[in-house]
Every structure is written in structure tokens, then in C-alpha cells.
PDB file of C-alpha atoms in Angstrom:
ATOM      1  CA  MET A 606     125.853  90.957  85.542  1.00 34.00           C
ATOM      2  CA  ALA A 607     124.613  87.361  85.291  1.00 36.00           C
ATOM      3  CA  ALA A 608     121.449  86.189  86.985  1.00 37.00           C
ATOM      4  CA  VAL A 609     121.854  83.280  89.373  1.00 38.00           C
ATOM      5  CA  HIS A 610     118.613  83.299  91.342  1.00 55.00           C
ATOM      6  CA  LEU A 611     116.437  81.011  89.269  1.00 71.00           C
ATOM      7  CA  LEU A 612     113.460  80.921  91.621  1.00 90.00           C
ATOM      8  CA  ASN A 613     110.562  82.996  90.283  1.00 94.00           C
ATOM      9  CA  ALA A 614     109.540  84.813  93.461  1.00 96.00           C
ATOM     10  CA  ASP A 615     107.063  87.677  93.776  1.00 97.00           C
ATOM     11  CA  LEU A 616     107.028  88.975  97.334  1.00 98.00           C
ATOM     12  CA  HIS A 617     105.081  92.205  96.856  1.00 98.00           C
ATOM     13  CA  CYS A 618     101.471  92.275  95.569  1.00 98.00           C
ATOM     14  CA  HIS A 619      98.219  93.995  96.540  1.00 97.00           C
ATOM     15  CA  SER A 620      94.615  92.772  96.581  1.00 97.00           C
ATOM     16  CA  VAL A 621      91.207  94.382  97.121  1.00 95.00           C
ATOM     17  CA  HIS A 622      91.938  94.271 100.848  1.00 95.00           C
ATOM     18  CA  SER A 623      94.102  97.371 100.297  1.00 93.00           C
ATOM     19  CA  ASP A 624      94.517  99.197  96.967  1.00 91.00           C
ATOM     20  CA  GLY A 625      94.618  96.314  94.485  1.00 94.00           C
ATOM     21  CA  SER A 626      91.739  95.481  92.158  1.00 92.00           C
ATOM     22  CA  LEU A 627      91.669  91.666  92.461  1.00 96.00           C
ATOM     23  CA  PRO A 628      90.624  89.395  95.347  1.00 97.00           C
ATOM     24  CA  PRO A 629      93.382  87.171  96.744  1.00 98.00           C
ATOM     25  CA  ASP A 630      92.309  84.012  94.922  1.00 98.00           C
ATOM     26  CA  GLU A 631      92.275  85.738  91.513  1.00 98.00           C
ATOM     27  CA  LEU A 632      95.625  87.350  92.251  1.00 98.00           C
ATOM     28  CA  ALA A 633      97.035  83.922  93.139  1.00 98.00           C
ATOM     29  CA  ARG A 634      95.828  82.523  89.813  1.00 98.00           C
ATOM     30  CA  LEU A 635      97.403  85.451  87.948  1.00 98.00           C
ATOM     31  CA  ALA A 636     100.717  84.899  89.747  1.00 98.00           C
ATOM     32  CA  HIS A 637     100.629  81.185  89.017  1.00 97.00           C
ATOM     33  CA  ALA A 638      99.843  81.818  85.344  1.00 97.00           C
ATOM     34  CA  GLY A 639     102.905  84.105  85.241  1.00 96.00           C
ATOM     35  CA  GLY A 640     105.150  81.317  86.480  1.00 95.00           C
ATOM     36  CA  VAL A 641     105.529  82.502  90.081  1.00 96.00           C
ATOM     37  CA  GLN A 642     106.798  79.744  92.378  1.00 95.00           C
ATOM     38  CA  LEU A 643     107.054  81.673  95.654  1.00 97.00           C
ATOM     39  CA  TRP A 644     104.426  84.307  96.355  1.00 98.00           C
ATOM     40  CA  SER A 645     103.393  86.768  99.047  1.00 98.00           C
ATOM     41  CA  LEU A 646     100.367  89.037  99.299  1.00 98.00           C
ATOM     42  CA  THR A 647     101.504  92.262 100.999  1.00 98.00           C
ATOM     43  CA  ASP A 648      98.494  94.537 101.389  1.00 97.00           C
ATOM     44  CA  HIS A 649      99.004  97.973 102.916  1.00 96.00           C
ATOM     45  CA  ASP A 650      98.542  97.861 106.704  1.00 95.00           C
ATOM     46  CA  GLU A 651      96.144  94.921 106.411  1.00 96.00           C
ATOM     47  CA  LEU A 652      96.255  91.145 106.924  1.00 98.00           C
ATOM     48  CA  ALA A 653      92.634  90.252 106.126  1.00 96.00           C
ATOM     49  CA  GLY A 654      93.464  88.529 102.828  1.00 97.00           C
ATOM     50  CA  GLN A 655      96.202  86.268 104.156  1.00 98.00           C
ATOM     51  CA  HIS A 656      94.320  83.053 104.826  1.00 98.00           C
ATOM     52  CA  ALA A 657      92.544  83.172 101.453  1.00 98.00           C
ATOM     53  CA  ALA A 658      95.829  83.973  99.675  1.00 98.00           C
ATOM     54  CA  ARG A 659      97.657  81.082 101.328  1.00 98.00           C
ATOM     55  CA  ALA A 660      94.882  78.624 100.566  1.00 98.00           C
ATOM     56  CA  ALA A 661      94.709  79.679  96.916  1.00 98.00           C
ATOM     57  CA  ALA A 662      98.491  79.620  96.483  1.00 98.00           C
ATOM     58  CA  GLU A 663      98.908  76.203  98.014  1.00 96.00           C
ATOM     59  CA  ALA A 664      96.025  74.786  95.964  1.00 98.00           C
ATOM     60  CA  LEU A 665      97.923  75.917  92.853  1.00 97.00           C
ATOM     61  CA  GLY A 666     101.233  74.451  94.036  1.00 95.00           C
ATOM     62  CA  MET A 667     102.939  77.765  94.832  1.00 96.00           C
ATOM     63  CA  ALA A 668     104.974  78.197  98.002  1.00 96.00           C
ATOM     64  CA  TYR A 669     103.569  81.032 100.112  1.00 97.00           C
ATOM     65  CA  VAL A 670     104.750  83.371 102.868  1.00 98.00           C
ATOM     66  CA  CYS A 671     102.338  85.706 104.650  1.00 98.00           C
ATOM     67  CA  GLY A 672     103.167  89.360 104.168  1.00 98.00           C
ATOM     68  CA  VAL A 673     102.157  92.946 104.840  1.00 98.00           C
ATOM     69  CA  GLU A 674     103.373  96.396 103.745  1.00 98.00           C
ATOM     70  CA  VAL A 675     103.553  98.753 106.715  1.00 98.00           C
ATOM     71  CA  SER A 676     103.402 102.543 106.325  1.00 95.00           C
ATOM     72  CA  ILE A 677     106.227 104.429 108.059  1.00 96.00           C
ATOM     73  CA  SER A 678     107.070 108.112 108.516  1.00 95.00           C
ATOM     74  CA  PHE A 679     110.791 108.884 108.251  1.00 96.00           C
ATOM     75  CA  LEU A 680     112.289 112.381 107.847  1.00 94.00           C
ATOM     76  CA  GLY A 681     108.972 113.705 106.583  1.00 89.00           C
ATOM     77  CA  GLU A 682     108.635 111.038 103.880  1.00 92.00           C
ATOM     78  CA  THR A 683     106.290 108.046 103.729  1.00 92.00           C
ATOM     79  CA  VAL A 684     108.386 104.871 103.634  1.00 97.00           C
ATOM     80  CA  HIS A 685     107.123 101.303 103.279  1.00 98.00           C
ATOM     81  CA  VAL A 686     108.535  98.272 105.069  1.00 98.00           C
ATOM     82  CA  LEU A 687     107.453  94.794 104.049  1.00 98.00           C
ATOM     83  CA  GLY A 688     106.946  92.214 106.768  1.00 98.00           C
ATOM     84  CA  LEU A 689     107.556  88.826 105.153  1.00 98.00           C
ATOM     85  CA  ASP A 690     106.643  85.494 106.762  1.00 98.00           C
ATOM     86  CA  VAL A 691     104.641  87.119 109.554  1.00 98.00           C
ATOM     87  CA  ASP A 692     102.033  85.369 111.673  1.00 98.00           C
ATOM     88  CA  PRO A 693      98.794  86.912 110.316  1.00 98.00           C
ATOM     89  CA  ASP A 694      97.006  86.311 113.611  1.00 98.00           C
ATOM     90  CA  HIS A 695      99.609  87.932 115.854  1.00 98.00           C
ATOM     91  CA  PRO A 696      97.744  90.302 118.221  1.00 98.00           C
ATOM     92  CA  GLY A 697     100.464  92.950 118.479  1.00 98.00           C
ATOM     93  CA  LEU A 698     100.913  93.282 114.731  1.00 98.00           C
ATOM     94  CA  ASN A 699      97.168  93.399 114.163  1.00 97.00           C
ATOM     95  CA  ALA A 700      96.696  96.075 116.833  1.00 97.00           C
ATOM     96  CA  GLY A 701      99.393  98.255 115.290  1.00 96.00           C
ATOM     97  CA  LEU A 702      97.946  97.911 111.801  1.00 96.00           C
ATOM     98  CA  ALA A 703      94.447  98.724 113.085  1.00 92.00           C
ATOM     99  CA  ARG A 704      95.821 102.002 114.435  1.00 90.00           C
ATOM    100  CA  LEU A 705      97.278 102.862 111.032  1.00 90.00           C
ATOM    101  CA  ARG A 706      94.012 102.063 109.254  1.00 88.00           C
ATOM    102  CA  ALA A 707      92.096 104.404 111.576  1.00 83.00           C
ATOM    103  CA  GLY A 708      94.402 107.231 110.534  1.00 80.00           C
ATOM    104  CA  ARG A 709      93.836 106.440 106.857  1.00 80.00           C
ATOM    105  CA  GLU A 710      90.089 107.084 107.150  1.00 82.00           C
ATOM    106  CA  HIS A 711      90.633 110.599 108.506  1.00 82.00           C
ATOM    107  CA  ARG A 712      93.161 111.366 105.780  1.00 86.00           C
ATOM    108  CA  ALA A 713      90.806 110.116 103.043  1.00 91.00           C
ATOM    109  CA  ARG A 714      88.045 112.478 104.180  1.00 91.00           C
ATOM    110  CA  GLU A 715      90.481 115.410 104.148  1.00 92.00           C
ATOM    111  CA  MET A 716      91.597 114.452 100.632  1.00 92.00           C
ATOM    112  CA  GLY A 717      87.980 114.541  99.469  1.00 93.00           C
ATOM    113  CA  GLU A 718      87.513 117.997 100.995  1.00 94.00           C
ATOM    114  CA  SER A 719      90.743 119.243  99.406  1.00 93.00           C
ATOM    115  CA  LEU A 720      89.700 118.062  95.941  1.00 95.00           C
ATOM    116  CA  ALA A 721      86.245 119.624  96.385  1.00 94.00           C
ATOM    117  CA  ARG A 722      87.912 123.008  96.898  1.00 94.00           C
ATOM    118  CA  VAL A 723      89.312 122.802  93.351  1.00 94.00           C
ATOM    119  CA  GLY A 724      85.974 121.752  91.871  1.00 94.00           C
ATOM    120  CA  ILE A 725      86.178 117.951  92.052  1.00 95.00           C
ATOM    121  CA  HIS A 726      83.155 116.961  94.098  1.00 94.00           C
ATOM    122  CA  GLY A 727      82.198 113.551  95.450  1.00 94.00           C
ATOM    123  CA  ALA A 728      85.770 112.246  95.339  1.00 94.00           C
ATOM    124  CA  TYR A 729      85.723 110.693  98.805  1.00 93.00           C
ATOM    125  CA  GLU A 730      82.462 108.847  98.149  1.00 93.00           C
ATOM    126  CA  GLY A 731      83.693 107.827  94.707  1.00 92.00           C
ATOM    127  CA  ALA A 732      86.998 106.548  96.061  1.00 92.00           C
ATOM    128  CA  ARG A 733      85.158 104.472  98.677  1.00 91.00           C
ATOM    129  CA  ARG A 734      83.287 102.676  95.882  1.00 88.00           C
ATOM    130  CA  TYR A 735      86.628 101.484  94.545  1.00 86.00           C
ATOM    131  CA  ALA A 736      87.854 100.302  97.941  1.00 85.00           C
ATOM    132  CA  GLY A 737      87.151  96.665  98.753  1.00 77.00           C
ATOM    133  CA  ASN A 738      88.153  97.508 102.318  1.00 77.00           C
ATOM    134  CA  PRO A 739      86.358 100.662 103.591  1.00 76.00           C
ATOM    135  CA  ASP A 740      89.090 101.135 106.224  1.00 75.00           C
ATOM    136  CA  LEU A 741      91.741 101.502 103.531  1.00 80.00           C
ATOM    137  CA  VAL A 742      90.645 104.225 101.133  1.00 88.00           C
ATOM    138  CA  SER A 743      93.930 105.226  99.520  1.00 86.00           C
ATOM    139  CA  ARG A 744      95.324 107.642  96.966  1.00 85.00           C
ATOM    140  CA  THR A 745      95.041 104.885  94.361  1.00 87.00           C
ATOM    141  CA  HIS A 746      91.272 104.689  94.920  1.00 90.00           C
ATOM    142  CA  PHE A 747      90.988 108.461  94.469  1.00 93.00           C
ATOM    143  CA  ALA A 748      93.068 108.180  91.300  1.00 91.00           C
ATOM    144  CA  ARG A 749      90.762 105.549  89.831  1.00 90.00           C
ATOM    145  CA  PHE A 750      87.747 107.761  90.560  1.00 91.00           C
ATOM    146  CA  LEU A 751      89.358 110.770  88.867  1.00 92.00           C
ATOM    147  CA  VAL A 752      90.191 108.701  85.774  1.00 92.00           C
ATOM    148  CA  GLU A 753      86.645 107.324  85.625  1.00 90.00           C
ATOM    149  CA  HIS A 754      85.216 110.860  85.684  1.00 91.00           C
ATOM    150  CA  GLY A 755      87.534 112.197  83.014  1.00 94.00           C
ATOM    151  CA  HIS A 756      89.745 114.461  85.118  1.00 94.00           C
ATOM    152  CA  CYS A 757      92.852 112.576  83.930  1.00 93.00           C
ATOM    153  CA  ALA A 758      93.676 109.917  81.363  1.00 93.00           C
ATOM    154  CA  SER A 759      95.555 107.569  83.697  1.00 92.00           C
ATOM    155  CA  VAL A 760      96.255 106.821  87.338  1.00 89.00           C
ATOM    156  CA  HIS A 761      99.837 107.998  86.808  1.00 88.00           C
ATOM    157  CA  GLU A 762      98.592 111.378  85.535  1.00 93.00           C
ATOM    158  CA  VAL A 763      96.341 111.783  88.580  1.00 92.00           C
ATOM    159  CA  PHE A 764      99.309 111.355  90.908  1.00 90.00           C
ATOM    160  CA  GLN A 765     101.325 113.896  88.919  1.00 92.00           C
ATOM    161  CA  ARG A 766      98.535 116.514  88.846  1.00 94.00           C
ATOM    162  CA  TYR A 767      96.701 116.049  92.137  1.00 94.00           C
ATOM    163  CA  LEU A 768      98.107 113.597  94.661  1.00 89.00           C
ATOM    164  CA  LYS A 769     101.733 114.528  95.320  1.00 87.00           C
ATOM    165  CA  GLU A 770     103.005 116.949  97.946  1.00 84.00           C
ATOM    166  CA  GLY A 771     101.980 120.541  97.195  1.00 88.00           C
ATOM    167  CA  LEU A 772      99.116 119.532  94.881  1.00 92.00           C
ATOM    168  CA  PRO A 773      95.362 119.930  95.577  1.00 88.00           C
ATOM    169  CA  GLY A 774      94.585 116.357  96.656  1.00 90.00           C
ATOM    170  CA  PHE A 775      97.656 115.712  98.791  1.00 87.00           C
ATOM    171  CA  VAL A 776      97.141 115.428 102.544  1.00 86.00           C
ATOM    172  CA  PRO A 777     100.173 114.640 104.735  1.00 81.00           C
ATOM    173  CA  HIS A 778      99.856 111.943 107.354  1.00 79.00           C
ATOM    174  CA  HIS A 779     102.023 110.672 110.190  1.00 82.00           C
ATOM    175  CA  TRP A 780     102.377 106.898 110.002  1.00 91.00           C
ATOM    176  CA  ALA A 781     104.194 104.547 112.372  1.00 95.00           C
ATOM    177  CA  ALA A 782     107.734 105.229 113.519  1.00 96.00           C
ATOM    178  CA  LEU A 783     110.320 103.007 111.858  1.00 97.00           C
ATOM    179  CA  GLY A 784     111.398 101.280 115.050  1.00 97.00           C
ATOM    180  CA  GLU A 785     107.912 100.493 116.325  1.00 97.00           C
ATOM    181  CA  ALA A 786     106.690  99.124 112.988  1.00 97.00           C
ATOM    182  CA  MET A 787     109.728  96.908 112.645  1.00 98.00           C
ATOM    183  CA  GLN A 788     109.155  95.656 116.188  1.00 98.00           C
ATOM    184  CA  TRP A 789     105.593  94.661 115.219  1.00 98.00           C
ATOM    185  CA  ILE A 790     106.976  92.688 112.279  1.00 98.00           C
ATOM    186  CA  ARG A 791     109.715  90.989 114.273  1.00 98.00           C
ATOM    187  CA  ASP A 792     107.365  90.130 117.164  1.00 98.00           C
ATOM    188  CA  ALA A 793     105.095  88.434 114.607  1.00 98.00           C
ATOM    189  CA  GLY A 794     108.021  86.287 113.437  1.00 98.00           C
ATOM    190  CA  GLY A 795     108.565  88.211 110.206  1.00 98.00           C
ATOM    191  CA  LEU A 796     111.532  89.564 108.281  1.00 98.00           C
ATOM    192  CA  PRO A 797     111.545  93.368 107.792  1.00 98.00           C
ATOM    193  CA  VAL A 798     112.367  94.273 104.181  1.00 98.00           C
ATOM    194  CA  LEU A 799     112.658  97.870 102.962  1.00 98.00           C
ATOM    195  CA  ALA A 800     110.345  98.298  99.955  1.00 98.00           C
ATOM    196  CA  HIS A 801     111.248 100.057  96.644  1.00 98.00           C
ATOM    197  CA  PRO A 802     113.941 102.418  98.012  1.00 98.00           C
ATOM    198  CA  ALA A 803     114.354 104.276  94.701  1.00 97.00           C
ATOM    199  CA  ARG A 804     110.881 105.782  95.135  1.00 95.00           C
ATOM    200  CA  TYR A 805     111.810 107.889  98.148  1.00 96.00           C
ATOM    201  CA  ARG A 806     112.921 111.497  97.698  1.00 92.00           C
ATOM    202  CA  PHE A 807     115.905 111.373 100.015  1.00 96.00           C
ATOM    203  CA  SER A 808     119.281 113.002  99.610  1.00 97.00           C
ATOM    204  CA  PRO A 809     122.239 110.569  99.699  1.00 97.00           C
ATOM    205  CA  THR A 810     122.824 111.484 103.343  1.00 98.00           C
ATOM    206  CA  GLU A 811     119.176 110.944 104.264  1.00 98.00           C
ATOM    207  CA  GLU A 812     119.074 107.627 102.409  1.00 98.00           C
ATOM    208  CA  TRP A 813     122.198 106.470 104.259  1.00 98.00           C
ATOM    209  CA  ALA A 814     120.486 107.434 107.532  1.00 98.00           C
ATOM    210  CA  LEU A 815     117.406 105.406 106.544  1.00 98.00           C
ATOM    211  CA  PHE A 816     119.441 102.277 105.810  1.00 98.00           C
ATOM    212  CA  HIS A 817     121.573 102.752 108.924  1.00 98.00           C
ATOM    213  CA  GLU A 818     118.510 103.066 111.170  1.00 98.00           C
ATOM    214  CA  PHE A 819     116.709 100.243 109.336  1.00 98.00           C
ATOM    215  CA  VAL A 820     119.606  97.870 109.999  1.00 98.00           C
ATOM    216  CA  GLY A 821     119.859  99.120 113.581  1.00 98.00           C
ATOM    217  CA  HIS A 822     116.239  98.133 114.222  1.00 98.00           C
ATOM    218  CA  GLY A 823     116.763  94.616 112.896  1.00 98.00           C
ATOM    219  CA  GLY A 824     116.124  95.076 109.187  1.00 98.00           C
ATOM    220  CA  VAL A 825     116.950  91.982 107.165  1.00 98.00           C
ATOM    221  CA  GLY A 826     116.403  92.815 103.494  1.00 98.00           C
ATOM    222  CA  VAL A 827     115.799  95.392 100.788  1.00 98.00           C
ATOM    223  CA  GLU A 828     113.744  95.195  97.612  1.00 98.00           C
ATOM    224  CA  VAL A 829     116.287  95.235  94.786  1.00 98.00           C
ATOM    225  CA  THR A 830     114.293  94.037  91.778  1.00 97.00           C
ATOM    226  CA  CYS A 831     110.769  95.417  91.783  1.00 96.00           C
ATOM    227  CA  GLY A 832     108.093  97.037  89.654  1.00 93.00           C
ATOM    228  CA  ALA A 833     109.205 100.509  90.761  1.00 92.00           C
ATOM    229  CA  HIS A 834     112.896 100.039  89.861  1.00 96.00           C
ATOM    230  CA  PHE A 835     114.645 100.461  86.530  1.00 94.00           C
ATOM    231  CA  PRO A 836     117.669  98.208  85.781  1.00 94.00           C
ATOM    232  CA  ASP A 837     120.235 100.792  86.898  1.00 96.00           C
ATOM    233  CA  GLU A 838     118.360 101.186  90.198  1.00 97.00           C
ATOM    234  CA  ALA A 839     118.370  97.431  90.762  1.00 97.00           C
ATOM    235  CA  THR A 840     122.131  97.463  90.234  1.00 96.00           C
ATOM    236  CA  ARG A 841     122.496 100.375  92.638  1.00 97.00           C
ATOM    237  CA  TYR A 842     120.489  98.742  95.423  1.00 98.00           C
ATOM    238  CA  ALA A 843     122.240  95.425  94.927  1.00 97.00           C
ATOM    239  CA  ALA A 844     125.390  97.318  95.907  1.00 97.00           C
ATOM    240  CA  THR A 845     123.565  98.947  98.833  1.00 98.00           C
ATOM    241  CA  ALA A 846     122.382  95.543 100.050  1.00 98.00           C
ATOM    242  CA  GLU A 847     125.971  94.314  99.942  1.00 97.00           C
ATOM    243  CA  GLU A 848     127.216  97.411 101.778  1.00 97.00           C
ATOM    244  CA  PHE A 849     124.722  97.042 104.632  1.00 98.00           C
ATOM    245  CA  GLY A 850     124.707  93.229 104.789  1.00 98.00           C
ATOM    246  CA  LEU A 851     121.094  92.948 103.655  1.00 98.00           C
ATOM    247  CA  LEU A 852     119.345  90.173 101.764  1.00 98.00           C
ATOM    248  CA  ALA A 853     117.720  91.055  98.436  1.00 98.00           C
ATOM    249  CA  SER A 854     114.023  90.759  97.680  1.00 98.00           C
ATOM    250  CA  ARG A 855     112.028  90.713  94.455  1.00 97.00           C
ATOM    251  CA  GLY A 856     108.416  91.856  93.988  1.00 97.00           C
ATOM    252  CA  SER A 857     106.223  93.300  91.273  1.00 97.00           C
ATOM    253  CA  ASP A 858     104.238  95.671  93.538  1.00 97.00           C
ATOM    254  CA  PHE A 859     101.298  94.633  91.369  1.00 97.00           C
ATOM    255  CA  HIS A 860      97.968  96.414  91.916  1.00 95.00           C
ATOM    256  CA  ALA A 861      95.747  95.986  88.862  1.00 93.00           C
ATOM    257  CA  PRO A 862      95.813  94.710  85.260  1.00 93.00           C
ATOM    258  CA  GLY A 863      96.614  97.556  82.888  1.00 85.00           C
ATOM    259  CA  GLU A 864      97.686  99.796  85.762  1.00 84.00           C
ATOM    260  CA  SER A 865     100.896  98.230  87.073  1.00 85.00           C
ATOM    261  CA  ARG A 866     104.224  98.366  85.245  1.00 89.00           C
ATOM    262  CA  VAL A 867     104.775  94.607  85.439  1.00 94.00           C
ATOM    263  CA  ALA A 868     102.579  91.606  86.169  1.00 95.00           C
ATOM    264  CA  PRO A 869     103.497  88.917  88.701  1.00 96.00           C
ATOM    265  CA  GLY A 870     106.218  86.664  87.320  1.00 94.00           C
ATOM    266  CA  GLU A 871     107.550  89.147  84.739  1.00 94.00           C
ATOM    267  CA  LEU A 872     110.381  90.766  86.708  1.00 95.00           C
ATOM    268  CA  PRO A 873     114.056  90.352  85.828  1.00 93.00           C
ATOM    269  CA  ASP A 874     116.023  88.161  88.192  1.00 92.00           C
ATOM    270  CA  LEU A 875     118.110  89.487  91.059  1.00 95.00           C
ATOM    271  CA  PRO A 876     121.627  90.655  90.191  1.00 94.00           C
ATOM    272  CA  ALA A 877     124.252  87.964  90.729  1.00 89.00           C
ATOM    273  CA  ARG A 878     125.931  89.777  93.633  1.00 89.00           C
ATOM    274  CA  CYS A 879     122.753  89.440  95.745  1.00 95.00           C
ATOM    275  CA  THR A 880     121.815  86.869  98.359  1.00 96.00           C
ATOM    276  CA  ALA A 881     118.066  86.326  98.079  1.00 96.00           C
ATOM    277  CA  VAL A 882     115.798  86.804 101.077  1.00 97.00           C
ATOM    278  CA  TRP A 883     114.233  83.423 100.377  1.00 96.00           C
ATOM    279  CA  THR A 884     117.453  81.697 101.429  1.00 94.00           C
ATOM    280  CA  ARG A 885     115.948  82.111 104.913  1.00 95.00           C
ATOM    281  CA  TRP A 886     113.230  79.647 103.874  1.00 94.00           C
ATOM    282  CA  ALA A 887     115.380  77.167 101.951  1.00 90.00           C
ATOM    283  CA  ASP A 888     114.126  74.231 104.011  1.00 87.00           C
ATOM    284  CA  ARG A 889     110.557  74.970 102.891  1.00 86.00           C
ATOM    285  CA  LEU A 890     111.499  75.416  99.236  1.00 89.00           C
ATOM    286  CA  GLN A 891     113.391  72.200  98.567  1.00 80.00           C
ATOM    287  CA  HIS A 892     110.605  70.927  96.309  1.00 77.00           C
ATOM    288  CA  LEU A 893     110.905  73.993  94.047  1.00 80.00           C
ATOM    289  CA  ARG A 894     114.645  74.002  93.312  1.00 58.00           C
ATOM    290  CA  PRO A 895     117.721  72.011  94.348  1.00 43.00           C
ATOM    291  CA  ALA A 896     119.229  73.310  97.589  1.00 34.00           C
ATOM    292  CA  ALA A 897     122.299  74.605  95.742  1.00 40.00           C
ATOM    293  CA  GLU A 898     120.156  77.113  93.871  1.00 49.00           C
ATOM    294  CA  LEU A 899     118.576  78.472  97.046  1.00 47.00           C
ATOM    295  CA  ALA A 900     121.650  78.848  99.222  1.00 44.00           C
TER     296      ALA A 900
END
């Protein structure tokens, strides 16, 4: 399947404002060094890094859209929806995200208590030291602490041994409902994009229900090419995008050097059958590529 989307876009990255390891300006420089032309910082449930990310991107000559990754609960599974091109100062979106961050703090304390019961003490305090944003202590921060203290050799191993459902460090949490989170995004002027669908443990029927409800609430796109997808999965979700009339997005889901599967700028292109989400911003991207390559 030939690649036709020549724009190097990375619309899914994380900074120290959520569970990434780099501040927005350093992340922008890394993306630029990787050849990224269109970039978005999409921290989990947080918009604090947006103004710094935009300023750094524009200083480097990259086009930028403000983004966020919102945590959703759907059929007992945590699902992530990207809000791309949102207004980072929108009061309704910020109020909703603040509510989600408050729930994260309670969950993080419970995770620390759960790990202490299996002999891993000080995990909550240790995870907080890794978190640039004290309101967003995440499983990734716990994983980095456990690697540092020799409980596992890698972040991936920590998730497999401690942080998935049924394991000692896993604590379930109820996030936003799909419809309300997508309303926050749309009210803030953004495009809702379903993130890394291959990661979710849904049956085919449940996955169809997710896409059906996502489209029903005004969903616009789905991440087809991303750091969490293998080539066959990208092909599969290109077909799903076509079936549901969704635009295709591309993002590394980068968190940290040496920890993420791909760095910004290194992803394969979108499959040829896709219509890229950035066609919605073609008027802003004329200086990057001829209009024929964006439409």
C-alpha cells in the first residue's frame, strides 16, 4: 500500500506536564531534529505546557496545533481521546480536566499502598519525584521508580508484573464518560480523535460499539499510524477509518528517550487509503507542502 501523505506530522507526544520526561521546549527541539513539520503536545488531562510548546515549535519553524489526551472510561476499559486544535484557555475544557486530575491523585496514593502490601515501600513518594506535575502522578512514574530501585529491568516489565489489571499495583479508576469528554473537546474548538485503538482489550463487538458511539458523539478521527501500532494494525485501522468515515491521525506517543518505541518523526506514513486529519488545517499548512498534497 503506497504512502501518499508526505507531511511529517506527529500529533501525539507527552512532556513533563504529564508522564513524559522532557519539558515542552526540549521536546519541540527533538521533534524538529526528527524532521517533524506539524506537531502537537498532547499531555494527559493537562494543558499547562501548551503555550510553551507552541512558542518553541513556531520558533523552530514547525506548524503547531494545541492538543490534549483525555482519559475516558468505556465498558470498564480506560480509553484515550485526543483533542486536537483545542483552545488551551477554554474554561469548560480546563474545568473538566481539573476534575480528572483530582481523581488521579487519589488513585496514585492507593497504588502506593497496594505496592507497599507486597513489600515495595515508598513507591508513591518515589513516583512523585519523577512527576513534573504533582497533580499527574501516573503509572509511568511508578514504573520509573520501580526500575530505579531494581524491582524490574524496564518500564515495560513493570507494567507486565505490577501495573495491569489483577496485579499488585493496579488500581481501577473511573474517568470521564465518552460523551462528556468529547463535548469538552468540541466546545473548545477541537477535533476528537480516538487514540491508539489497538491497545484496548475489546472484543470485536465492543470495539464496534466504541467506534459507533465515538462517531455518534461527534468524533472526527482515529489514530492509524502510531507508536503503539504494528504495520498490520495500521492497515486494520485504516480500513476502520474508512468504514466509519473518520480521518486518520499519526503520532508517536513519545514519552522519553530510550523508553518509547519510536521518536518523533520516525513513524511510517499513513496508508494510502486514508484521509489525513490535517486536511482540516490545509489553509494553515500551505507553506509546508503544496495544497495538492494536503487535500
